[in-house]
Amino acid sequence: MSDCIFCSIINGDIPAEKVYEDEEVFAFNDIASQAPYHFLVIPKRHISTLNDTEDEKLIGKLSLTASRIAKQKGFAEDGYRVVMNTNKDGAQTVFHVHLHCLAGRQLGWPPG
Ligand code: 5GP
Ligand code: ZN
């Protein structure tokens, strides 16, 4: 989608710190990091919200990509959080599905 920030990151029009890429997914550091590690995993295909897909394989891959990156970067054992904010009450601000992965400090629960 031409007016989507994350589609522009995928096609290289907006720069981002890439963490991982394959044919289906792209991972990059969040521009407003909320933890020592904070990256986003997104599908290359534009999907606005989690409500707009039934693609179990692709949505599952977002989580497993985060887990693989966590193992590779060495924080999997200490732990991390993956979260997908959806629509207004979920505080979603960018309407291209993305999985946040946060790690590197003790995270609070419940979230604000
Ligand atoms: P949401 O609030 O929709 O769950 O999360 C959107 C995330 O995208 C936010 O954490 C925000 O900091 C991040 N973000 C927004 N614009 C950009 C950008 O241009 N580059 C990067 N790397 N992250 C962005
Ligand atoms: Zn998009």
PDB file of N, CA and C in Angstrom, residues 28-107:
ATOM      1  N   PHE A  28      12.554  -5.381  12.086  1.00  0.00           N
ATOM      2  CA  PHE A  28      13.384  -4.178  12.194  1.00  0.00           C
ATOM      3  C   PHE A  28      13.191  -3.548  13.563  1.00  0.00           C
ATOM      4  N   ASN A  29      14.191  -2.783  13.979  1.00  0.00           N
ATOM      5  CA  ASN A  29      14.126  -2.142  15.293  1.00  0.00           C
ATOM      6  C   ASN A  29      13.059  -1.056  15.313  1.00  0.00           C
ATOM      7  N   ASP A  30      12.321  -0.993  16.433  1.00  0.00           N
ATOM      8  CA  ASP A  30      11.326   0.059  16.603  1.00  0.00           C
ATOM      9  C   ASP A  30      12.045   1.406  16.747  1.00  0.00           C
ATOM     10  N   ILE A  31      11.490   2.427  16.104  1.00  0.00           N
ATOM     11  CA  ILE A  31      12.128   3.752  16.111  1.00  0.00           C
ATOM     12  C   ILE A  31      12.043   4.398  17.494  1.00  0.00           C
ATOM     13  N   ALA A  32      11.075   3.998  18.298  1.00  0.00           N
ATOM     14  CA  ALA A  32      10.892   4.546  19.656  1.00  0.00           C
ATOM     15  C   ALA A  32      10.986   3.397  20.654  1.00  0.00           C
ATOM     16  N   SER A  33      12.181   2.863  20.771  1.00  0.00           N
ATOM     17  CA  SER A  33      12.404   1.647  21.546  1.00  0.00           C
ATOM     18  C   SER A  33      11.947   1.806  23.003  1.00  0.00           C
ATOM     19  N   GLN A  34      11.200   0.824  23.480  1.00  0.00           N
ATOM     20  CA  GLN A  34      10.675   0.841  24.852  1.00  0.00           C
ATOM     21  C   GLN A  34      11.414  -0.133  25.767  1.00  0.00           C
ATOM     22  N   ALA A  35      12.476  -0.725  25.269  1.00  0.00           N
ATOM     23  CA  ALA A  35      13.251  -1.708  26.031  1.00  0.00           C
ATOM     24  C   ALA A  35      14.602  -1.858  25.342  1.00  0.00           C
ATOM     25  N   PRO A  36      15.595  -2.451  26.017  1.00  0.00           N
ATOM     26  CA  PRO A  36      16.905  -2.631  25.370  1.00  0.00           C
ATOM     27  C   PRO A  36      16.813  -3.345  24.018  1.00  0.00           C
ATOM     28  N   TYR A  37      15.912  -4.307  23.922  1.00  0.00           N
ATOM     29  CA  TYR A  37      15.572  -4.891  22.622  1.00  0.00           C
ATOM     30  C   TYR A  37      14.111  -4.568  22.344  1.00  0.00           C
ATOM     31  N   HIS A  38      13.844  -3.972  21.213  1.00  0.00           N
ATOM     32  CA  HIS A  38      12.459  -3.727  20.805  1.00  0.00           C
ATOM     33  C   HIS A  38      12.434  -3.711  19.284  1.00  0.00           C
ATOM     34  N   PHE A  39      11.987  -4.819  18.730  1.00  0.00           N
ATOM     35  CA  PHE A  39      11.874  -4.880  17.267  1.00  0.00           C
ATOM     36  C   PHE A  39      10.469  -5.311  16.883  1.00  0.00           C
ATOM     37  N   LEU A  40      10.144  -5.066  15.637  1.00  0.00           N
ATOM     38  CA  LEU A  40       8.825  -5.391  15.085  1.00  0.00           C
ATOM     39  C   LEU A  40       9.002  -6.444  14.006  1.00  0.00           C
ATOM     40  N   VAL A  41       8.100  -7.419  13.969  1.00  0.00           N
ATOM     41  CA  VAL A  41       8.095  -8.420  12.902  1.00  0.00           C
ATOM     42  C   VAL A  41       6.811  -8.221  12.110  1.00  0.00           C
ATOM     43  N   ILE A  42       6.940  -8.029  10.819  1.00  0.00           N
ATOM     44  CA  ILE A  42       5.761  -7.728   9.988  1.00  0.00           C
ATOM     45  C   ILE A  42       5.720  -8.639   8.769  1.00  0.00           C
ATOM     46  N   PRO A  43       4.509  -8.914   8.268  1.00  0.00           N
ATOM     47  CA  PRO A  43       4.415  -9.634   6.991  1.00  0.00           C
ATOM     48  C   PRO A  43       4.750  -8.681   5.857  1.00  0.00           C
ATOM     49  N   LYS A  44       5.365  -9.187   4.798  1.00  0.00           N
ATOM     50  CA  LYS A  44       5.662  -8.322   3.644  1.00  0.00           C
ATOM     51  C   LYS A  44       4.386  -7.935   2.914  1.00  0.00           C
ATOM     52  N   ARG A  45       3.398  -8.800   2.977  1.00  0.00           N
ATOM     53  CA  ARG A  45       2.103  -8.506   2.363  1.00  0.00           C
ATOM     54  C   ARG A  45       1.321  -7.581   3.289  1.00  0.00           C
ATOM     55  N   HIS A  46       0.735  -6.529   2.747  1.00  0.00           N
ATOM     56  CA  HIS A  46      -0.002  -5.588   3.594  1.00  0.00           C
ATOM     57  C   HIS A  46      -1.282  -6.223   4.137  1.00  0.00           C
ATOM     58  N   ILE A  47      -1.386  -6.241   5.461  1.00  0.00           N
ATOM     59  CA  ILE A  47      -2.600  -6.639   6.174  1.00  0.00           C
ATOM     60  C   ILE A  47      -2.779  -5.572   7.242  1.00  0.00           C
ATOM     61  N   SER A  48      -3.971  -4.959   7.340  1.00  0.00           N
ATOM     62  CA  SER A  48      -4.129  -3.795   8.220  1.00  0.00           C
ATOM     63  C   SER A  48      -4.087  -4.161   9.696  1.00  0.00           C
ATOM     64  N   THR A  49      -4.889  -5.144  10.102  1.00  0.00           N
ATOM     65  CA  THR A  49      -4.954  -5.519  11.519  1.00  0.00           C
ATOM     66  C   THR A  49      -5.080  -7.034  11.627  1.00  0.00           C
ATOM     67  N   LEU A  50      -4.964  -7.521  12.848  1.00  0.00           N
ATOM     68  CA  LEU A  50      -5.117  -8.962  13.085  1.00  0.00           C
ATOM     69  C   LEU A  50      -6.533  -9.424  12.745  1.00  0.00           C
ATOM     70  N   ASN A  51      -7.481  -8.499  12.722  1.00  0.00           N
ATOM     71  CA  ASN A  51      -8.864  -8.850  12.365  1.00  0.00           C
ATOM     72  C   ASN A  51      -9.042  -9.125  10.883  1.00  0.00           C
ATOM     73  N   ASP A  52      -8.030  -8.796  10.089  1.00  0.00           N
ATOM     74  CA  ASP A  52      -8.206  -8.817   8.635  1.00  0.00           C
ATOM     75  C   ASP A  52      -7.522  -9.988   7.958  1.00  0.00           C
ATOM     76  N   THR A  53      -7.211 -11.030   8.703  1.00  0.00           N
ATOM     77  CA  THR A  53      -6.560 -12.192   8.096  1.00  0.00           C
ATOM     78  C   THR A  53      -6.983 -13.471   8.800  1.00  0.00           C
ATOM     79  N   GLU A  54      -6.956 -14.559   8.058  1.00  0.00           N
ATOM     80  CA  GLU A  54      -7.132 -15.904   8.625  1.00  0.00           C
ATOM     81  C   GLU A  54      -5.905 -16.748   8.293  1.00  0.00           C
ATOM     82  N   ASP A  55      -4.814 -16.060   7.919  1.00  0.00           N
ATOM     83  CA  ASP A  55      -3.616 -16.770   7.484  1.00  0.00           C
ATOM     84  C   ASP A  55      -2.838 -17.247   8.719  1.00  0.00           C
ATOM     85  N   GLU A  56      -3.210 -18.430   9.213  1.00  0.00           N
ATOM     86  CA  GLU A  56      -2.616 -18.955  10.443  1.00  0.00           C
ATOM     87  C   GLU A  56      -1.111 -19.152  10.301  1.00  0.00           C
ATOM     88  N   LYS A  57      -0.710 -19.619   9.132  1.00  0.00           N
ATOM     89  CA  LYS A  57       0.709 -19.916   8.921  1.00  0.00           C
ATOM     90  C   LYS A  57       1.532 -18.624   9.005  1.00  0.00           C
ATOM     91  N   LEU A  58       1.065 -17.581   8.343  1.00  0.00           N
ATOM     92  CA  LEU A  58       1.804 -16.319   8.328  1.00  0.00           C
ATOM     93  C   LEU A  58       1.806 -15.664   9.713  1.00  0.00           C
ATOM     94  N   ILE A  59       0.647 -15.630  10.376  1.00  0.00           N
ATOM     95  CA  ILE A  59       0.577 -15.003  11.701  1.00  0.00           C
ATOM     96  C   ILE A  59       1.418 -15.805  12.700  1.00  0.00           C
ATOM     97  N   GLY A  60       1.385 -17.113  12.594  1.00  0.00           N
ATOM     98  CA  GLY A  60       2.245 -17.944  13.445  1.00  0.00           C
ATOM     99  C   GLY A  60       3.722 -17.704  13.178  1.00  0.00           C
ATOM    100  N   LYS A  61       4.040 -17.465  11.937  1.00  0.00           N
ATOM    101  CA  LYS A  61       5.449 -17.234  11.581  1.00  0.00           C
ATOM    102  C   LYS A  61       5.992 -15.962  12.221  1.00  0.00           C
ATOM    103  N   LEU A  62       5.121 -14.959  12.422  1.00  0.00           N
ATOM    104  CA  LEU A  62       5.593 -13.735  13.072  1.00  0.00           C
ATOM    105  C   LEU A  62       6.136 -14.066  14.468  1.00  0.00           C
ATOM    106  N   SER A  63       5.397 -14.883  15.220  1.00  0.00           N
ATOM    107  CA  SER A  63       5.840 -15.248  16.576  1.00  0.00           C
ATOM    108  C   SER A  63       7.105 -16.091  16.546  1.00  0.00           C
ATOM    109  N   LEU A  64       7.135 -17.068  15.658  1.00  0.00           N
ATOM    110  CA  LEU A  64       8.313 -17.944  15.614  1.00  0.00           C
ATOM    111  C   LEU A  64       9.540 -17.209  15.101  1.00  0.00           C
ATOM    112  N   THR A  65       9.337 -16.208  14.266  1.00  0.00           N
ATOM    113  CA  THR A  65      10.477 -15.383  13.828  1.00  0.00           C
ATOM    114  C   THR A  65      11.039 -14.620  15.023  1.00  0.00           C
ATOM    115  N   ALA A  66      10.146 -14.058  15.848  1.00  0.00           N
ATOM    116  CA  ALA A  66      10.607 -13.351  17.055  1.00  0.00           C
ATOM    117  C   ALA A  66      11.369 -14.307  17.970  1.00  0.00           C
ATOM    118  N   SER A  67      10.857 -15.498  18.156  1.00  0.00           N
ATOM    119  CA  SER A  67      11.503 -16.492  19.012  1.00  0.00           C
ATOM    120  C   SER A  67      12.889 -16.871  18.480  1.00  0.00           C
ATOM    121  N   ARG A  68      12.987 -17.037  17.182  1.00  0.00           N
ATOM    122  CA  ARG A  68      14.298 -17.395  16.590  1.00  0.00           C
ATOM    123  C   ARG A  68      15.295 -16.256  16.766  1.00  0.00           C
ATOM    124  N   ILE A  69      14.824 -15.028  16.570  1.00  0.00           N
ATOM    125  CA  ILE A  69      15.715 -13.872  16.753  1.00  0.00           C
ATOM    126  C   ILE A  69      16.144 -13.784  18.221  1.00  0.00           C
ATOM    127  N   ALA A  70      15.199 -14.051  19.138  1.00  0.00           N
ATOM    128  CA  ALA A  70      15.511 -14.023  20.576  1.00  0.00           C
ATOM    129  C   ALA A  70      16.610 -15.033  20.902  1.00  0.00           C
ATOM    130  N   LYS A  71      16.526 -16.225  20.338  1.00  0.00           N
ATOM    131  CA  LYS A  71      17.556 -17.249  20.580  1.00  0.00           C
ATOM    132  C   LYS A  71      18.887 -16.807  19.986  1.00  0.00           C
ATOM    133  N   GLN A  72      18.826 -16.268  18.783  1.00  0.00           N
ATOM    134  CA  GLN A  72      20.052 -15.862  18.099  1.00  0.00           C
ATOM    135  C   GLN A  72      20.733 -14.706  18.834  1.00  0.00           C
ATOM    136  N   LYS A  73      19.945 -13.779  19.372  1.00  0.00           N
ATOM    137  CA  LYS A  73      20.521 -12.628  20.066  1.00  0.00           C
ATOM    138  C   LYS A  73      20.839 -12.945  21.530  1.00  0.00           C
ATOM    139  N   GLY A  74      20.374 -14.100  22.021  1.00  0.00           N
ATOM    140  CA  GLY A  74      20.785 -14.559  23.343  1.00  0.00           C
ATOM    141  C   GLY A  74      19.912 -14.139  24.503  1.00  0.00           C
ATOM    142  N   PHE A  75      18.703 -13.625  24.247  1.00  0.00           N
ATOM    143  CA  PHE A  75      17.840 -13.247  25.364  1.00  0.00           C
ATOM    144  C   PHE A  75      16.621 -14.154  25.512  1.00  0.00           C
ATOM    145  N   ALA A  76      16.579 -15.245  24.784  1.00  0.00           N
ATOM    146  CA  ALA A  76      15.411 -16.133  24.837  1.00  0.00           C
ATOM    147  C   ALA A  76      15.224 -16.739  26.225  1.00  0.00           C
ATOM    148  N   GLU A  77      16.312 -17.161  26.850  1.00  0.00           N
ATOM    149  CA  GLU A  77      16.198 -17.800  28.165  1.00  0.00           C
ATOM    150  C   GLU A  77      15.752 -16.799  29.230  1.00  0.00           C
ATOM    151  N   ASP A  78      16.311 -15.606  29.229  1.00  0.00           N
ATOM    152  CA  ASP A  78      15.890 -14.579  30.195  1.00  0.00           C
ATOM    153  C   ASP A  78      14.437 -14.188  29.951  1.00  0.00           C
ATOM    154  N   GLY A  79      14.036 -14.155  28.711  1.00  0.00           N
ATOM    155  CA  GLY A  79      12.637 -13.926  28.388  1.00  0.00           C
ATOM    156  C   GLY A  79      12.386 -12.660  27.596  1.00  0.00           C
ATOM    157  N   TYR A  80      11.177 -12.566  27.134  1.00  0.00           N
ATOM    158  CA  TYR A  80      10.783 -11.455  26.261  1.00  0.00           C
ATOM    159  C   TYR A  80       9.270 -11.440  26.189  1.00  0.00           C
ATOM    160  N   ARG A  81       8.732 -10.386  25.584  1.00  0.00           N
ATOM    161  CA  ARG A  81       7.285 -10.279  25.383  1.00  0.00           C
ATOM    162  C   ARG A  81       6.998 -10.041  23.917  1.00  0.00           C
ATOM    163  N   VAL A  82       6.017 -10.762  23.383  1.00  0.00           N
ATOM    164  CA  VAL A  82       5.516 -10.462  22.037  1.00  0.00           C
ATOM    165  C   VAL A  82       4.069 -10.005  22.181  1.00  0.00           C
ATOM    166  N   VAL A  83       3.722  -8.966  21.441  1.00  0.00           N
ATOM    167  CA  VAL A  83       2.381  -8.400  21.540  1.00  0.00           C
ATOM    168  C   VAL A  83       1.978  -7.779  20.205  1.00  0.00           C
ATOM    169  N   MET A  84       0.701  -7.919  19.891  1.00  0.00           N
ATOM    170  CA  MET A  84       0.196  -7.356  18.651  1.00  0.00           C
ATOM    171  C   MET A  84      -0.979  -6.442  18.997  1.00  0.00           C
ATOM    172  N   ASN A  85      -0.735  -5.144  19.061  1.00  0.00           N
ATOM    173  CA  ASN A  85      -1.783  -4.186  19.367  1.00  0.00           C
ATOM    174  C   ASN A  85      -2.790  -4.141  18.218  1.00  0.00           C
ATOM    175  N   THR A  86      -4.081  -4.132  18.582  1.00  0.00           N
ATOM    176  CA  THR A  86      -5.110  -4.179  17.542  1.00  0.00           C
ATOM    177  C   THR A  86      -6.191  -3.136  17.792  1.00  0.00           C
ATOM    178  N   ASN A  87      -6.309  -2.247  16.800  1.00  0.00           N
ATOM    179  CA  ASN A  87      -7.352  -1.204  16.789  1.00  0.00           C
ATOM    180  C   ASN A  87      -7.278  -0.280  18.007  1.00  0.00           C
ATOM    181  N   LYS A  88      -8.344   0.449  18.263  1.00  0.00           N
ATOM    182  CA  LYS A  88      -8.307   1.561  19.222  1.00  0.00           C
ATOM    183  C   LYS A  88      -7.947   1.119  20.640  1.00  0.00           C
ATOM    184  N   ASP A  89      -8.681   0.184  21.178  1.00  0.00           N
ATOM    185  CA  ASP A  89      -8.433  -0.205  22.573  1.00  0.00           C
ATOM    186  C   ASP A  89      -7.091  -0.918  22.736  1.00  0.00           C
ATOM    187  N   GLY A  90      -6.606  -1.503  21.670  1.00  0.00           N
ATOM    188  CA  GLY A  90      -5.283  -2.126  21.715  1.00  0.00           C
ATOM    189  C   GLY A  90      -4.152  -1.143  21.507  1.00  0.00           C
ATOM    190  N   ALA A  91      -4.504   0.121  21.238  1.00  0.00           N
ATOM    191  CA  ALA A  91      -3.513   1.199  21.029  1.00  0.00           C
ATOM    192  C   ALA A  91      -2.671   0.988  19.778  1.00  0.00           C
ATOM    193  N   GLN A  92      -3.298   0.441  18.724  1.00  0.00           N
ATOM    194  CA  GLN A  92      -2.593   0.300  17.450  1.00  0.00           C
ATOM    195  C   GLN A  92      -2.498   1.665  16.778  1.00  0.00           C
ATOM    196  N   THR A  93      -1.299   2.017  16.327  1.00  0.00           N
ATOM    197  CA  THR A  93      -1.111   3.309  15.643  1.00  0.00           C
ATOM    198  C   THR A  93      -0.696   3.164  14.189  1.00  0.00           C
ATOM    199  N   VAL A  94      -0.082   2.039  13.843  1.00  0.00           N
ATOM    200  CA  VAL A  94       0.295   1.786  12.448  1.00  0.00           C
ATOM    201  C   VAL A  94      -0.530   0.608  11.949  1.00  0.00           C
ATOM    202  N   PHE A  95      -1.290   0.853  10.872  1.00  0.00           N
ATOM    203  CA  PHE A  95      -2.253  -0.151  10.426  1.00  0.00           C
ATOM    204  C   PHE A  95      -1.681  -1.039   9.318  1.00  0.00           C
ATOM    205  N   HIS A  96      -0.565  -1.677   9.675  1.00  0.00           N
ATOM    206  CA  HIS A  96       0.038  -2.794   8.948  1.00  0.00           C
ATOM    207  C   HIS A  96       0.427  -3.759  10.066  1.00  0.00           C
ATOM    208  N   VAL A  97      -0.182  -4.937  10.066  1.00  0.00           N
ATOM    209  CA  VAL A  97       0.019  -5.897  11.167  1.00  0.00           C
ATOM    210  C   VAL A  97       1.489  -5.990  11.570  1.00  0.00           C
ATOM    211  N   HIS A  98       1.741  -5.905  12.864  1.00  0.00           N
ATOM    212  CA  HIS A  98       3.123  -6.026  13.354  1.00  0.00           C
ATOM    213  C   HIS A  98       3.128  -6.652  14.739  1.00  0.00           C
ATOM    214  N   LEU A  99       4.108  -7.487  14.956  1.00  0.00           N
ATOM    215  CA  LEU A  99       4.318  -8.122  16.254  1.00  0.00           C
ATOM    216  C   LEU A  99       5.472  -7.387  16.941  1.00  0.00           C
ATOM    217  N   HIS A 100       5.192  -6.776  18.102  1.00  0.00           N
ATOM    218  CA  HIS A 100       6.284  -6.192  18.889  1.00  0.00           C
ATOM    219  C   HIS A 100       7.007  -7.311  19.621  1.00  0.00           C
ATOM    220  N   CYS A 101       8.327  -7.242  19.696  1.00  0.00           N
ATOM    221  CA  CYS A 101       9.097  -8.102  20.593  1.00  0.00           C
ATOM    222  C   CYS A 101       9.942  -7.192  21.475  1.00  0.00           C
ATOM    223  N   LEU A 102       9.713  -7.291  22.794  1.00  0.00           N
ATOM    224  CA  LEU A 102      10.428  -6.450  23.771  1.00  0.00           C
ATOM    225  C   LEU A 102      11.203  -7.349  24.722  1.00  0.00           C
ATOM    226  N   ALA A 103      12.420  -6.915  25.066  1.00  0.00           N
ATOM    227  CA  ALA A 103      13.265  -7.736  25.935  1.00  0.00           C
ATOM    228  C   ALA A 103      14.409  -6.915  26.487  1.00  0.00           C
ATOM    229  N   GLY A 104      15.149  -7.543  27.407  1.00  0.00           N
ATOM    230  CA  GLY A 104      16.359  -6.922  27.925  1.00  0.00           C
ATOM    231  C   GLY A 104      16.178  -6.221  29.252  1.00  0.00           C
ATOM    232  N   ARG A 105      14.969  -6.216  29.798  1.00  0.00           N
ATOM    233  CA  ARG A 105      14.722  -5.680  31.143  1.00  0.00           C
ATOM    234  C   ARG A 105      13.484  -6.388  31.688  1.00  0.00           C
ATOM    235  N   GLN A 106      13.262  -6.265  32.999  1.00  0.00           N
ATOM    236  CA  GLN A 106      12.051  -6.836  33.594  1.00  0.00           C
ATOM    237  C   GLN A 106      10.854  -6.002  33.148  1.00  0.00           C
ATOM    238  N   LEU A 107       9.929  -6.616  32.453  1.00  0.00           N
ATOM    239  CA  LEU A 107       8.736  -5.908  31.973  1.00  0.00           C
ATOM    240  C   LEU A 107       7.623  -6.012  33.009  1.00  0.00           C
TER     241      LEU A 107
END
